PDB file of C-alpha atoms in Angstrom:
ATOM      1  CA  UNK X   1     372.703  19.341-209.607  1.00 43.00           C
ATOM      2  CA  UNK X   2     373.836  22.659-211.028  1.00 44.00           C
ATOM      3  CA  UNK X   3     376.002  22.545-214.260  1.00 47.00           C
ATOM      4  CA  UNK X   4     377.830  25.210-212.855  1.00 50.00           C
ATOM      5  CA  UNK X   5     379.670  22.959-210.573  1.00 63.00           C
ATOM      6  CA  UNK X   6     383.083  21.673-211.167  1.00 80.00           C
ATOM      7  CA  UNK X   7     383.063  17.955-212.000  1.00 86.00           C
ATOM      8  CA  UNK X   8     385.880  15.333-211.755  1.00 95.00           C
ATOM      9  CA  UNK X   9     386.099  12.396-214.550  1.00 96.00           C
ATOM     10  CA  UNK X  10     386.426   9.298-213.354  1.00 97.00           C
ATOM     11  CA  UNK X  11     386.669   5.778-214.516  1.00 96.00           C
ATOM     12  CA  UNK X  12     383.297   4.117-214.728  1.00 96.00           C
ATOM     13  CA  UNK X  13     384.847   1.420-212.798  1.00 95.00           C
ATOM     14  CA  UNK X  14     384.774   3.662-209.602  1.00 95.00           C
ATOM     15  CA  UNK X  15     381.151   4.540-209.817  1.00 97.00           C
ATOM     16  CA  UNK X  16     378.749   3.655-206.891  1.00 98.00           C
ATOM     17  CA  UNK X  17     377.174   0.188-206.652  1.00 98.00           C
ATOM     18  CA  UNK X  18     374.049   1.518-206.615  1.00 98.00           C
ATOM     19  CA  UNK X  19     374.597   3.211-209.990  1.00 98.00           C
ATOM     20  CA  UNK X  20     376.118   0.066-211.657  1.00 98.00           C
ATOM     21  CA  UNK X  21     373.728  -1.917-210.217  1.00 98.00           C
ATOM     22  CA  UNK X  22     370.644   0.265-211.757  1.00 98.00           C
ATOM     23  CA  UNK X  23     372.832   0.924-215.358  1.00 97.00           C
ATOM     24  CA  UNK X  24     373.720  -2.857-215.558  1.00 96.00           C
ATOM     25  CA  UNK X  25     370.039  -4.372-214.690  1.00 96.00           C
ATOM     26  CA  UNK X  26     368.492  -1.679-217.097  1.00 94.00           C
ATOM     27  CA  UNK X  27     370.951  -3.451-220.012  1.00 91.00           C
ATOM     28  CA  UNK X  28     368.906  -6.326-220.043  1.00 91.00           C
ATOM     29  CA  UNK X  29     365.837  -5.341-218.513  1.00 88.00           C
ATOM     30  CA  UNK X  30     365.531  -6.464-214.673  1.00 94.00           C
ATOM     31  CA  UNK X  31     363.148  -4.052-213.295  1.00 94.00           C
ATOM     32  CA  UNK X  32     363.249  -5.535-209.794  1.00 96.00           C
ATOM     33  CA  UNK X  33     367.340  -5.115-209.856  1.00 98.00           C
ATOM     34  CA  UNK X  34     367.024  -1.880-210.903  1.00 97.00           C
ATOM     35  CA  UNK X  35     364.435  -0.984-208.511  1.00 97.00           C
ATOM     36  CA  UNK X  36     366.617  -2.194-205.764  1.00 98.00           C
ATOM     37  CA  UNK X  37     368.976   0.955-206.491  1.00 98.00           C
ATOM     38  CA  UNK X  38     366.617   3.452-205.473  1.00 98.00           C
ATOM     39  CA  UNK X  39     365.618   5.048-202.294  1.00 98.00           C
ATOM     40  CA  UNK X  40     361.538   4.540-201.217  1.00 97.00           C
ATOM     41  CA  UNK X  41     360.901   8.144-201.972  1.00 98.00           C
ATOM     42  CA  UNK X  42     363.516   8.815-205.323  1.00 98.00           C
ATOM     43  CA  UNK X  43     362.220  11.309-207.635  1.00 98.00           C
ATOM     44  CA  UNK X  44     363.257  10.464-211.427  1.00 98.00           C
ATOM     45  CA  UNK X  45     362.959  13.233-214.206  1.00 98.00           C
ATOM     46  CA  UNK X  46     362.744  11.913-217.902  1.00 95.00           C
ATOM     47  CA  UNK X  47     361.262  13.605-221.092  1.00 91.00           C
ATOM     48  CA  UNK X  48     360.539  16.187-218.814  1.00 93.00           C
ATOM     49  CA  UNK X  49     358.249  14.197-216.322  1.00 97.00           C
ATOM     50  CA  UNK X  50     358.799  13.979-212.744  1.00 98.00           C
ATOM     51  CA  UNK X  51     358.056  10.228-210.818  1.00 98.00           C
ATOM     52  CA  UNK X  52     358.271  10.283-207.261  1.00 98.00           C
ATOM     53  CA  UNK X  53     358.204   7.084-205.255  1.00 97.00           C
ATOM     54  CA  UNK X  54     358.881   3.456-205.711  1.00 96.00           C
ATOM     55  CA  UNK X  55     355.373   2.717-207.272  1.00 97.00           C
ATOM     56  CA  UNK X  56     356.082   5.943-210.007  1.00 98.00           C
ATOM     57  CA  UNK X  57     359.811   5.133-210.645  1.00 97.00           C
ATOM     58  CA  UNK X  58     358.573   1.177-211.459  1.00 96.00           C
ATOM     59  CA  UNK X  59     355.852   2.534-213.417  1.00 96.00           C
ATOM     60  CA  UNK X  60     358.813   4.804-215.631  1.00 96.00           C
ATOM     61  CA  UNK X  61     361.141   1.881-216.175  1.00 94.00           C
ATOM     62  CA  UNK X  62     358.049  -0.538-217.543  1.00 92.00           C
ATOM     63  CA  UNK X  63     356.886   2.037-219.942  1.00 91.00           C
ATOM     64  CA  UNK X  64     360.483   2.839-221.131  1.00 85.00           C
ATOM     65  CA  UNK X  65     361.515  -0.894-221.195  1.00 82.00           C
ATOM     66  CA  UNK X  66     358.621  -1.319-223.762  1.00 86.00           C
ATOM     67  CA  UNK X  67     358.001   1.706-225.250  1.00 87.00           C
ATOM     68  CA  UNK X  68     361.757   1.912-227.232  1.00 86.00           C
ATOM     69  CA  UNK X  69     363.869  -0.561-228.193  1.00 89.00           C
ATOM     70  CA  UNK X  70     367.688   0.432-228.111  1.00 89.00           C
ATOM     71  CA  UNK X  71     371.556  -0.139-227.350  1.00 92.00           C
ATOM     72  CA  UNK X  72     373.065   2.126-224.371  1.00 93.00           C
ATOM     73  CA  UNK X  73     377.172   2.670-224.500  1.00 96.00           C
ATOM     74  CA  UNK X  74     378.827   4.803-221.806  1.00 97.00           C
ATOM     75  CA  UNK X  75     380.484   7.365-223.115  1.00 97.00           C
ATOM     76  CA  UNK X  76     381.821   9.100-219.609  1.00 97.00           C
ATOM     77  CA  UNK X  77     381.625   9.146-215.967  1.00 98.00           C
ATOM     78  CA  UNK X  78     381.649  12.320-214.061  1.00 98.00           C
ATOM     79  CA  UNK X  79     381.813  12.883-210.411  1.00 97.00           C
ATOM     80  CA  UNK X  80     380.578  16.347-208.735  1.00 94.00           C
ATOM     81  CA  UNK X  81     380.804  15.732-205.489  1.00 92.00           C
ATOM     82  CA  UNK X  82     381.094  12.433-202.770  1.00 88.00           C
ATOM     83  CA  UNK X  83     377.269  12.126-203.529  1.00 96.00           C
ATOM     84  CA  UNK X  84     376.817  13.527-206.723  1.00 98.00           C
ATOM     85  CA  UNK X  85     377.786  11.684-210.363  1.00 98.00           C
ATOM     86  CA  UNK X  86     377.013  11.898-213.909  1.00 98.00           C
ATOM     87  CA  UNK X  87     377.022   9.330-216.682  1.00 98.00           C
ATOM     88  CA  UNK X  88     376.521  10.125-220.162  1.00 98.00           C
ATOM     89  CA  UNK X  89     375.170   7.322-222.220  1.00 97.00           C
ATOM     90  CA  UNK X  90     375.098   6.781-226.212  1.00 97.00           C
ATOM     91  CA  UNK X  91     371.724   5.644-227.124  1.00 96.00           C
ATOM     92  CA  UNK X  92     370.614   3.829-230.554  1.00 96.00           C
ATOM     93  CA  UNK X  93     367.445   2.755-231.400  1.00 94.00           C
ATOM     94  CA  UNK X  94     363.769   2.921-232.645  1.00 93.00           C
ATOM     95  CA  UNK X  95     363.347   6.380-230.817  1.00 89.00           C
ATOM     96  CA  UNK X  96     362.212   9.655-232.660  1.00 90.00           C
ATOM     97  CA  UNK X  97     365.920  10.717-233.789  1.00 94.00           C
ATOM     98  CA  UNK X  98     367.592   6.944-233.762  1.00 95.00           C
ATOM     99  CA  UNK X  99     370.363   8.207-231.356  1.00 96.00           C
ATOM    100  CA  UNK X 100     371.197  10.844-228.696  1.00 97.00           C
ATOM    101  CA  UNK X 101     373.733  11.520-225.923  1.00 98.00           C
ATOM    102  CA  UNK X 102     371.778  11.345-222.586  1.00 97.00           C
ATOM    103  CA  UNK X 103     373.324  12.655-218.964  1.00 98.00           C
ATOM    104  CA  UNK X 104     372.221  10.646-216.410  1.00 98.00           C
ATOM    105  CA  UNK X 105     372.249  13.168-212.954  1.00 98.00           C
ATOM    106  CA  UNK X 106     372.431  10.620-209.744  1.00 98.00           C
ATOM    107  CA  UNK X 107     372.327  11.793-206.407  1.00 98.00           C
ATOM    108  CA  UNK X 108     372.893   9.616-203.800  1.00 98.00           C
ATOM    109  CA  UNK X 109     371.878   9.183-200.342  1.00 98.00           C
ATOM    110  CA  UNK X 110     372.729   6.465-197.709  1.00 97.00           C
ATOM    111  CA  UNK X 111     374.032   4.663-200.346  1.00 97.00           C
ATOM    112  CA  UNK X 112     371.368   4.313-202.806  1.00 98.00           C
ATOM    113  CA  UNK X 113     369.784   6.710-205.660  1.00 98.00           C
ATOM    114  CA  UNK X 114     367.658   9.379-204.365  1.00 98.00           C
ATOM    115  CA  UNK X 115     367.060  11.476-207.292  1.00 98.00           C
ATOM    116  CA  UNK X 116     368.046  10.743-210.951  1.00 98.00           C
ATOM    117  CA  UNK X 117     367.411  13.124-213.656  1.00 98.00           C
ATOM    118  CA  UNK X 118     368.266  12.058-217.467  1.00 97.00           C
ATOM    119  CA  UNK X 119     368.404  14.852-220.284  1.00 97.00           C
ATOM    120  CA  UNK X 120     370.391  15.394-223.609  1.00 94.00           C
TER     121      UNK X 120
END
């Protein structure tokens, strides 16, 4: 997604299921549920690392499940286009810095995430 394009707020209410689905089951930690959000072949960009694949994007929420302990709030919801969003989350925790603002980049694609790509 290009940050050049206009984007719409929205109410997080009218986000995708998929998206609620994957932001509520990472709250307490269902990695299956979460998993079930994703396309077979989603590519996921985090701390600058690319996973590509159900296998890779498993392996990413494991290691971030245990690696950091912390409390997500969402701030906003953003839409870009019909298949296009962007959720920025308020993290606290046990993470170098204690809190940051995170985007979270979806792009969707026959109805689940295809690509997600989270940065401050």
């Amino acid at each position: 997604m290009n940050d050049r394009q206009q984007t719409e707020a929205i109410d997080p209410a009218e986000l995708p299921e998929a998206i609620t689905r994957y932001l509520d089951a990472r709250q307490v930690k269902d990695t299956p549920r979460a998993l079930s959000a994703f396309a077979a072949d989603a590519v996921v960009i985090d701390e600058g690392k690319t996973y590509t694949g159900a296998k890779a994007t498993e392996n990413w929420m494991t290691e971030v499940a245990t690696k950091y302990t912390y409390t997500v709030e969402l701030i906003s919801a953003d839409r870009t286009d019909l298949s296009c969003y962007v959720v920025t989350n308020h993290l606290e925790g046990d993470f170098p810095g204690g809190e940051v603002d995170l985007r979270f980049q979806f792009t969707l694609e026959g109805g689940l995430i295809k690509n997600l790509t989270i940065e401050p």
